[in-house]
């Protein structure tokens, strides 16, 4: 609201501009897909939110009172005095010391206003009982411990309205107040899923299997949100998993600290798929991690260009050279090929468990790339370029089997990497001629990816563009 006023527009106009000029173009640039897009200013959200808080008010969960305390505009949250950091002396105010938000490192403001409150304090024991019965509800362990300590100290009732400005959803029983932004925003999970409007859709989508959140908004999701749902009689999400921060020089990467790096600065150099790969592969989800150009460059060169991209190029080139681009059938398989098939089964099982169950994206991706290394090793050991010199029927059958095995391994790799690097996986799928026999890459499932021998013999294999050009070549382009 303040930024909009400073720019001579309404808050709605300012938010419209951010969405259309910044967020949506960035998601499109990074090839990020979403099933739905909802804004909390949309009528389908605001109507349901008013119904939700009216229900809590009718149940006696909300009451009127007054509040004063230190407030961080960046967090949109009242802070506890013990949380604040000391700042420089403020000679322009009555206060001797400026107190800073521990996250934004900016001075907090002292607010005093008449508010409505949610009886959050009553839910402390219920939350602790729920955490004990559901030990996996909050992850990682450090996040769970932080929440437990916070709730065990005793909860204060939550101020859920603001009366000093009008940018927000009006309370249905008192339109002089607008709803506190986090109470409004958290309900976005419900309204997007069809709460109060589409019972069938809501039953299918809620409760959410997991909320993936940043650690600086963990308390909203692991304390306030479940308490609100308990009060409303709605099921809680199954898990809340908090991610860490990107760090630069020991501080959180941020524009306000002048340490932000625009995604486009990285994608211009490494490419979009490499960007997506790096941040899921290099920094384990749930932990803080430091970004460096050097580490990104090393992983791009070693893992993407050398291990993966070079494998795809070698296989396509050899099928083209020795079999005129027509994928041969495997008729002379032996223990070496069986080992590759077993390696795929292990990679799929490990990646599915780590990504789908444990949310260990780095570990799941590592399992896939261990398989890529195995296939590279298989080709090195089998030396198809030497086998090709044997023009006997047995020699050619062996060559055909080696190249089919490598191409089939790449077929599975394309499926496994499609969520991570969709453009690259699609190029590989096209190079293998897989769509003619198996259909679109988007239609492939994890359930069948390890079924060996799915890529049909006779598929047309073409050597397309290099998946991950060496960085010096990209710079030249």
Coordinates of C-alpha atoms in Angstrom, one line a residue:
X1 CA 0.0 0.0 0.0
X2 CA 2.8 2.4 0.9
X3 CA 4.8 1.5 -2.2
X4 CA 1.7 2.0 -4.4
X5 CA 1.1 5.5 -2.8
X6 CA 4.7 6.4 -3.4
X7 CA 4.2 5.5 -7.1
X8 CA 0.9 7.4 -7.5
X9 CA -1.3 4.3 -8.0
X10 CA -3.7 2.3 -6.0
X11 CA -2.6 -0.9 -4.2
X12 CA -4.6 -3.0 -6.6
X13 CA -3.0 -1.3 -9.6
X14 CA 0.4 -1.8 -8.1
X15 CA -0.2 -5.5 -7.4
X16 CA -1.7 -6.0 -11.0
X17 CA 1.6 -4.6 -12.3
X18 CA 3.7 -6.9 -10.2
X19 CA 1.8 -9.9 -11.3
X20 CA 1.6 -9.2 -15.0
X21 CA 5.0 -7.5 -15.5
X22 CA 7.2 -9.5 -13.0
X23 CA 5.8 -12.8 -11.6
X24 CA 4.0 -14.3 -14.6
X25 CA 6.8 -13.5 -17.1
X26 CA 9.3 -15.0 -14.7
X27 CA 7.4 -18.2 -14.2
X28 CA 7.1 -18.5 -18.0
X29 CA 10.8 -17.8 -18.4
X30 CA 11.7 -20.5 -15.9
X31 CA 9.2 -23.0 -17.5
X32 CA 7.3 -23.2 -14.3
X33 CA 3.8 -24.7 -14.8
X34 CA 0.8 -24.3 -12.5
X35 CA -2.6 -26.0 -12.5
X36 CA -4.4 -22.9 -11.2
X37 CA -3.6 -19.3 -10.6
X38 CA -5.4 -17.4 -7.8
X39 CA -5.0 -14.0 -6.3
X40 CA -6.3 -13.1 -2.9
X41 CA -8.1 -10.1 -4.4
X42 CA -10.3 -12.4 -6.6
X43 CA -13.9 -12.7 -5.6
X44 CA -13.8 -16.5 -5.4
X45 CA -11.3 -16.0 -2.6
X46 CA -12.7 -12.9 -0.7
X47 CA -16.2 -14.3 -0.5
X48 CA -15.0 -17.6 1.0
X49 CA -12.6 -15.9 3.5
X50 CA -15.5 -13.7 4.8
X51 CA -17.6 -16.9 5.3
X52 CA -14.7 -18.6 7.1
X53 CA -14.0 -15.8 9.6
X54 CA -17.7 -15.1 10.1
X55 CA -18.0 -18.8 11.1
X56 CA -15.2 -18.4 13.6
X57 CA -16.7 -15.2 15.0
X58 CA -20.1 -16.9 15.4
X59 CA -18.4 -19.8 17.3
X60 CA -16.9 -17.3 19.8
X61 CA -13.3 -17.8 18.5
X62 CA -12.9 -14.1 17.7
X63 CA -13.3 -11.2 20.1
X64 CA -12.7 -7.4 20.1
X65 CA -9.8 -5.9 21.9
X66 CA -6.8 -3.5 21.6
X67 CA -3.2 -4.2 20.9
X68 CA 0.1 -2.3 20.8
X69 CA 3.6 -3.6 20.0
X70 CA 6.5 -3.6 17.6
X71 CA 5.5 -4.5 14.0
X72 CA 7.5 -5.4 10.9
X73 CA 5.9 -4.3 7.7
X74 CA 8.1 -6.6 5.7
X75 CA 6.9 -9.7 7.7
X76 CA 3.4 -8.2 8.2
X77 CA 3.7 -9.5 11.8
X78 CA 3.8 -8.1 15.3
X79 CA 7.2 -9.1 16.9
X80 CA 8.0 -10.2 20.4
X81 CA 10.4 -7.8 22.1
X82 CA 12.8 -10.7 22.7
X83 CA 13.1 -11.4 19.0
X84 CA 14.3 -8.0 18.0
X85 CA 17.9 -7.0 17.3
X86 CA 19.5 -3.9 18.5
X87 CA 20.0 -1.1 16.0
X88 CA 21.6 2.3 15.8
X89 CA 20.6 5.1 18.1
X90 CA 17.6 7.1 16.8
X91 CA 18.1 10.7 17.8
X92 CA 14.9 11.8 16.0
X93 CA 12.6 9.9 18.3
X94 CA 11.8 9.5 22.0
X95 CA 13.3 6.1 22.0
X96 CA 17.0 5.6 22.7
X97 CA 17.4 2.5 20.7
X98 CA 16.0 1.4 17.3
X99 CA 15.0 -2.3 17.3
X100 CA 15.4 -4.3 14.1
X101 CA 13.4 -7.2 12.6
X102 CA 15.7 -10.3 12.8
X103 CA 14.8 -11.3 9.2
X104 CA 14.7 -8.0 7.3
X105 CA 17.3 -6.1 9.5
X106 CA 15.0 -3.0 9.2
X107 CA 13.5 -1.0 12.1
X108 CA 10.2 -2.1 13.4
X109 CA 7.3 0.3 14.0
X110 CA 5.3 0.7 17.1
X111 CA 1.6 0.2 16.4
X112 CA -1.3 0.7 18.6
X113 CA -4.9 0.1 17.4
X114 CA -8.2 -1.5 18.1
X115 CA -8.3 -5.0 16.7
X116 CA -10.2 -8.3 16.7
X117 CA -8.4 -11.3 18.1
X118 CA -8.4 -15.0 17.4
X119 CA -8.2 -17.1 20.5
X120 CA -4.9 -18.6 19.5
X121 CA -3.7 -19.1 23.1
X122 CA -6.4 -21.7 23.7
X123 CA -4.9 -23.9 21.0
X124 CA -1.4 -24.3 22.5
X125 CA -2.1 -27.6 24.3
X126 CA -4.1 -28.9 21.3
X127 CA -1.2 -28.1 18.9
X128 CA 1.4 -29.7 21.2
X129 CA -0.8 -32.8 21.4
X130 CA -1.2 -32.9 17.6
X131 CA 2.6 -32.5 17.1
X132 CA 3.2 -35.4 19.5
X133 CA 0.7 -37.6 17.6
X134 CA 2.1 -36.6 14.2
X135 CA 5.9 -36.3 14.6
X136 CA 6.4 -35.9 10.8
X137 CA 4.0 -32.9 10.6
X138 CA 6.9 -30.4 10.7
X139 CA 10.2 -30.9 8.9
X140 CA 13.1 -30.8 9.0
X141 CA 13.9 -31.6 12.6
X142 CA 15.3 -28.1 13.2
X143 CA 12.1 -26.5 12.1
X144 CA 10.0 -28.9 14.3
X145 CA 12.1 -28.1 17.3
X146 CA 11.8 -24.3 16.7
X147 CA 8.0 -24.6 16.6
X148 CA 7.8 -26.8 19.7
X149 CA 9.9 -24.3 21.7
X150 CA 7.8 -21.4 20.5
X151 CA 4.4 -23.1 21.4
X152 CA 5.7 -24.5 24.7
X153 CA 6.5 -20.9 25.8
X154 CA 2.8 -20.2 25.6
X155 CA 0.8 -18.6 22.8
X156 CA -0.7 -15.1 22.7
X157 CA -4.1 -14.4 21.1
X158 CA -3.6 -13.3 17.5
X159 CA -4.6 -9.9 16.2
X160 CA -6.5 -10.7 13.1
X161 CA -7.7 -7.2 11.9
X162 CA -6.4 -3.8 11.1
X163 CA -8.3 -0.6 11.4
X164 CA -5.7 2.0 10.5
X165 CA -5.9 1.3 6.7
X166 CA -8.4 -0.2 4.3
X167 CA -6.3 -2.3 2.0
X168 CA -7.7 -5.8 2.7
X169 CA -10.8 -7.9 3.0
X170 CA -13.4 -6.2 5.2
X171 CA -14.6 -8.1 8.2
X172 CA -18.3 -9.0 7.4
X173 CA -19.5 -7.9 10.9
X174 CA -17.4 -4.8 11.1
X175 CA -16.4 -3.2 7.9
X176 CA -14.2 -0.6 9.7
X177 CA -11.7 -3.4 10.0
X178 CA -9.9 -5.3 7.3
X179 CA -8.6 -8.8 7.9
X180 CA -4.9 -9.3 8.8
X181 CA -3.1 -10.3 5.7
X182 CA -1.8 -13.7 6.9
X183 CA -5.2 -14.9 8.1
X184 CA -6.5 -14.0 4.6
X185 CA -3.5 -15.4 2.7
X186 CA -3.4 -18.8 4.5
X187 CA -7.0 -19.4 3.5
X188 CA -5.8 -19.2 -0.1
X189 CA -4.9 -22.9 0.2
X190 CA -8.6 -23.7 0.9
X191 CA -10.2 -21.3 -1.6
X192 CA -8.0 -22.5 -4.5
X193 CA -9.0 -26.0 -3.7
X194 CA -12.7 -25.2 -3.9
X195 CA -13.6 -24.6 -0.3
X196 CA -17.2 -23.4 0.0
X197 CA -17.7 -23.4 -3.8
X198 CA -16.9 -26.8 -5.3
X199 CA -17.3 -29.6 -2.7
X200 CA -16.2 -32.4 -5.1
X201 CA -13.0 -30.6 -5.9
X202 CA -12.3 -29.7 -2.3
X203 CA -12.8 -33.3 -1.2
X204 CA -10.3 -34.4 -3.8
X205 CA -7.6 -31.8 -3.1
X206 CA -7.9 -31.2 0.7
X207 CA -6.2 -31.8 3.0
X208 CA -2.9 -31.0 1.2
X209 CA -0.3 -33.7 1.4
X210 CA 2.4 -31.2 2.0
X211 CA 3.0 -27.4 2.3
X212 CA 6.4 -26.4 1.0
X213 CA 7.3 -23.0 2.7
X214 CA 10.2 -20.8 3.4
X215 CA 11.5 -21.1 7.0
X216 CA 10.8 -17.4 7.7
X217 CA 7.1 -18.1 7.4
X218 CA 7.1 -21.4 9.3
X219 CA 5.2 -20.2 12.3
X220 CA 2.3 -19.0 10.2
X221 CA 2.0 -22.4 8.6
X222 CA 2.8 -24.7 11.5
X223 CA 1.1 -22.7 14.4
X224 CA -1.5 -20.2 13.2
X225 CA -2.8 -22.2 10.2
X226 CA -3.4 -25.5 12.0
X227 CA -5.0 -23.6 14.9
X228 CA -7.4 -21.8 12.5
X229 CA -8.3 -25.1 10.9
X230 CA -8.9 -26.8 14.2
X231 CA -11.2 -23.9 15.2
X232 CA -13.1 -24.3 11.9
X233 CA -13.4 -28.0 12.2
X234 CA -11.4 -28.7 9.0
X235 CA -8.7 -31.3 8.5
X236 CA -5.1 -30.2 8.8
X237 CA -2.5 -30.5 6.0
X238 CA -0.4 -33.7 6.4
X239 CA 3.0 -32.0 6.5
X240 CA 4.6 -28.6 6.6
X241 CA 8.2 -28.6 5.3
X242 CA 10.3 -25.5 5.6
X243 CA 13.1 -24.7 3.2
X244 CA 16.2 -22.7 4.1
X245 CA 17.7 -19.6 2.7
X246 CA 20.2 -18.8 0.0
X247 CA 23.1 -17.3 1.7
X248 CA 25.7 -14.8 0.6
X249 CA 28.5 -13.9 3.0
X250 CA 26.6 -15.5 5.9
X251 CA 23.5 -13.4 5.3
X252 CA 20.2 -14.2 3.6
X253 CA 20.3 -13.3 -0.1
X254 CA 17.9 -10.4 -0.7
X255 CA 17.5 -7.3 -2.7
X256 CA 17.2 -5.2 0.4
X257 CA 20.7 -6.4 1.5
X258 CA 22.0 -5.7 -2.1
X259 CA 22.9 -9.4 -2.4
X260 CA 20.1 -10.5 -4.7
X261 CA 20.8 -12.2 -8.0
X262 CA 18.1 -12.0 -10.7
X263 CA 17.3 -15.4 -12.2
X264 CA 17.8 -14.0 -15.7
X265 CA 21.5 -13.2 -14.8
X266 CA 22.0 -16.9 -14.3
X267 CA 19.8 -18.3 -17.1
X268 CA 21.5 -16.0 -19.6
X269 CA 24.8 -17.8 -18.9
X270 CA 23.7 -21.4 -18.0
X271 CA 20.3 -21.8 -19.5
X272 CA 16.9 -22.3 -17.8
X273 CA 17.1 -26.1 -17.4
X274 CA 20.5 -25.9 -15.8
X275 CA 19.2 -23.2 -13.4
X276 CA 16.3 -25.5 -12.4
X277 CA 18.8 -28.4 -12.0
X278 CA 21.3 -26.6 -10.0
X279 CA 19.2 -25.2 -7.2
X280 CA 17.4 -28.6 -6.6
X281 CA 20.6 -30.6 -7.0
X282 CA 23.3 -28.5 -5.2
X283 CA 21.4 -27.3 -2.1
X284 CA 19.5 -30.0 -0.1
X285 CA 15.9 -28.9 0.5
X286 CA 15.3 -27.8 4.0
X287 CA 18.7 -26.3 4.7
X288 CA 20.4 -23.0 4.2
X289 CA 22.8 -23.1 1.2
X290 CA 25.4 -20.8 -0.3
X291 CA 25.4 -20.1 -4.0
X292 CA 28.5 -19.6 -6.0
X293 CA 29.2 -19.1 -9.7
X294 CA 32.2 -21.4 -9.4
X295 CA 30.1 -24.3 -8.0
X296 CA 27.4 -23.8 -10.6
X297 CA 30.0 -23.8 -13.4
X298 CA 31.7 -27.0 -12.1
X299 CA 28.4 -28.9 -11.8
X300 CA 27.2 -27.7 -15.2
X301 CA 30.5 -28.8 -16.8
X302 CA 30.9 -32.1 -15.0
X303 CA 27.3 -33.4 -14.5
X304 CA 25.3 -31.8 -17.3
X305 CA 27.7 -31.3 -20.2
X306 CA 30.2 -34.2 -19.7
X307 CA 28.1 -36.9 -18.0
X308 CA 24.6 -36.4 -19.4
X309 CA 24.9 -34.3 -22.5
X310 CA 27.9 -36.2 -23.9
X311 CA 26.2 -39.5 -23.3
X312 CA 23.1 -38.5 -25.3
X313 CA 25.3 -37.2 -28.1
X314 CA 27.5 -40.3 -28.3
X315 CA 24.6 -42.7 -28.4
X316 CA 22.7 -40.8 -31.1
X317 CA 25.9 -40.4 -33.2
X318 CA 26.7 -44.2 -33.0
X319 CA 23.2 -45.3 -33.9
X320 CA 23.3 -42.9 -36.8
X321 CA 26.8 -44.1 -38.0
X322 CA 26.3 -47.8 -37.5
X323 CA 22.6 -48.4 -38.1
X324 CA 21.6 -45.4 -40.3
X325 CA 19.6 -43.8 -37.4
X326 CA 17.3 -46.8 -37.0
X327 CA 17.5 -48.2 -33.4
X328 CA 18.4 -51.9 -33.6
X329 CA 16.9 -54.6 -31.5
X330 CA 18.8 -56.2 -28.6
X331 CA 19.3 -59.8 -29.4
X332 CA 22.6 -60.6 -27.6
X333 CA 21.9 -59.3 -24.1
X334 CA 24.0 -60.7 -21.2
X335 CA 25.0 -59.9 -17.6
X336 CA 26.3 -56.4 -18.5
X337 CA 22.9 -55.4 -19.9
X338 CA 21.1 -57.0 -17.0
X339 CA 23.2 -54.9 -14.6
X340 CA 22.1 -51.7 -16.5
X341 CA 18.4 -52.7 -16.2
X342 CA 18.9 -53.4 -12.5
X343 CA 20.6 -50.1 -12.1
X344 CA 17.6 -48.4 -13.6
X345 CA 15.2 -50.1 -11.3
X346 CA 17.3 -49.1 -8.3
X347 CA 17.5 -45.5 -9.5
X348 CA 13.8 -45.2 -10.1
X349 CA 13.0 -46.7 -6.7
X350 CA 15.4 -44.5 -4.9
X351 CA 14.4 -41.3 -6.7
X352 CA 10.7 -42.0 -6.2
X353 CA 11.2 -42.5 -2.5
X354 CA 13.5 -39.6 -1.9
X355 CA 11.6 -37.1 -4.0
X356 CA 8.0 -38.3 -3.5
X357 CA 8.2 -39.3 0.2
X358 CA 11.2 -37.7 1.8
X359 CA 11.3 -34.4 -0.3
X360 CA 15.0 -35.0 -0.7
X361 CA 15.2 -33.6 -4.2
X362 CA 19.0 -33.5 -4.2
X363 CA 19.2 -37.1 -3.2
X364 CA 16.6 -38.2 -5.8
X365 CA 18.4 -36.3 -8.6
X366 CA 21.7 -37.8 -7.4
X367 CA 20.2 -41.3 -7.8
X368 CA 19.3 -40.5 -11.4
X369 CA 22.8 -39.2 -12.2
X370 CA 24.4 -42.2 -10.6
X371 CA 22.5 -44.2 -13.2
X372 CA 23.8 -41.9 -15.9
X373 CA 27.3 -42.5 -14.7
X374 CA 26.6 -46.2 -14.8
X375 CA 25.5 -46.1 -18.4
X376 CA 28.6 -44.1 -19.3
X377 CA 30.7 -46.7 -17.6
X378 CA 28.8 -49.4 -19.5
X379 CA 29.7 -47.9 -22.8
X380 CA 33.3 -47.4 -21.8
X381 CA 33.6 -51.1 -20.8
X382 CA 31.7 -52.4 -23.9
X383 CA 33.6 -50.2 -26.4
X384 CA 31.0 -50.3 -29.1
X385 CA 33.3 -48.4 -31.5
X386 CA 35.6 -51.4 -31.3
X387 CA 32.8 -54.0 -31.5
X388 CA 31.6 -52.2 -34.7
X389 CA 34.8 -53.5 -36.5
X390 CA 33.5 -57.0 -36.1
X391 CA 31.4 -57.4 -39.2
X392 CA 30.2 -60.9 -38.3
X393 CA 26.6 -61.6 -37.5
X394 CA 27.5 -62.1 -33.8
X395 CA 29.6 -58.9 -33.8
X396 CA 26.8 -56.8 -35.2
X397 CA 24.2 -58.4 -32.9
X398 CA 26.4 -57.4 -30.0
X399 CA 26.8 -53.9 -31.3
X400 CA 23.1 -53.6 -31.7
X401 CA 22.5 -54.8 -28.1
X402 CA 25.0 -52.3 -26.7
X403 CA 23.5 -49.3 -28.5
X404 CA 19.9 -50.4 -27.7
X405 CA 20.8 -50.7 -24.1
X406 CA 22.2 -47.2 -24.0
X407 CA 19.3 -45.7 -25.9
X408 CA 16.8 -47.5 -23.6
X409 CA 18.6 -46.1 -20.6
X410 CA 18.3 -42.6 -22.1
X411 CA 14.6 -43.2 -22.7
X412 CA 14.1 -43.8 -18.9
X413 CA 16.4 -40.9 -18.0
X414 CA 14.3 -38.5 -20.1
X415 CA 11.2 -39.5 -18.2
X416 CA 12.9 -39.2 -14.8
X417 CA 14.3 -35.8 -15.6
X418 CA 11.2 -34.3 -17.3
X419 CA 9.9 -32.6 -14.2
X420 CA 13.3 -31.2 -13.5
X421 CA 14.5 -30.2 -17.0
X422 CA 11.5 -30.3 -19.2
X423 CA 13.0 -28.6 -22.3
X424 CA 16.1 -30.9 -22.2
X425 CA 14.1 -34.0 -21.6
X426 CA 11.8 -33.2 -24.5
X427 CA 14.8 -32.7 -26.8
X428 CA 16.2 -36.1 -25.7
X429 CA 12.8 -37.7 -26.2
X430 CA 12.6 -36.3 -29.7
X431 CA 16.2 -37.4 -30.5
X432 CA 15.3 -41.0 -29.5
X433 CA 12.2 -41.0 -31.7
X434 CA 10.3 -42.2 -28.7
X435 CA 7.0 -40.4 -29.3
X436 CA 6.1 -42.5 -32.3
X437 CA 6.1 -45.7 -30.3
X438 CA 5.4 -44.5 -26.7
X439 CA 3.4 -41.3 -27.1
X440 CA 4.1 -37.9 -25.6
X441 CA 6.8 -37.5 -22.9
X442 CA 4.3 -35.8 -20.6
X443 CA 2.1 -38.9 -20.6
X444 CA 4.9 -41.2 -19.3
X445 CA 4.6 -42.3 -15.6
X446 CA 6.9 -43.3 -12.9
X447 CA 5.1 -46.6 -12.6
X448 CA 6.3 -47.9 -15.9
X449 CA 9.6 -46.0 -16.4
X450 CA 11.7 -49.0 -15.1
X451 CA 10.0 -51.5 -17.3
X452 CA 13.0 -52.5 -19.5
X453 CA 12.6 -52.6 -23.3
X454 CA 9.9 -50.0 -23.8
X455 CA 11.7 -48.1 -26.5
X456 CA 10.7 -49.9 -29.7
X457 CA 13.4 -51.2 -32.0
X458 CA 13.2 -49.3 -35.3
X459 CA 12.7 -45.9 -33.7
X460 CA 14.4 -43.2 -35.6
X461 CA 17.3 -41.8 -33.6
X462 CA 18.6 -38.4 -34.6
X463 CA 21.5 -36.4 -33.3
X464 CA 19.9 -33.1 -32.4
X465 CA 21.4 -30.0 -30.9
X466 CA 23.8 -30.5 -28.0
X467 CA 21.8 -30.6 -24.8
X468 CA 24.4 -28.7 -22.7
X469 CA 26.9 -26.9 -24.8
X470 CA 30.2 -26.1 -23.0
X471 CA 30.1 -22.7 -21.4
X472 CA 32.8 -21.3 -23.6
X473 CA 30.7 -22.4 -26.7
X474 CA 27.6 -20.8 -25.2
X475 CA 29.4 -17.6 -24.6
X476 CA 30.5 -17.6 -28.3
X477 CA 26.9 -18.1 -29.4

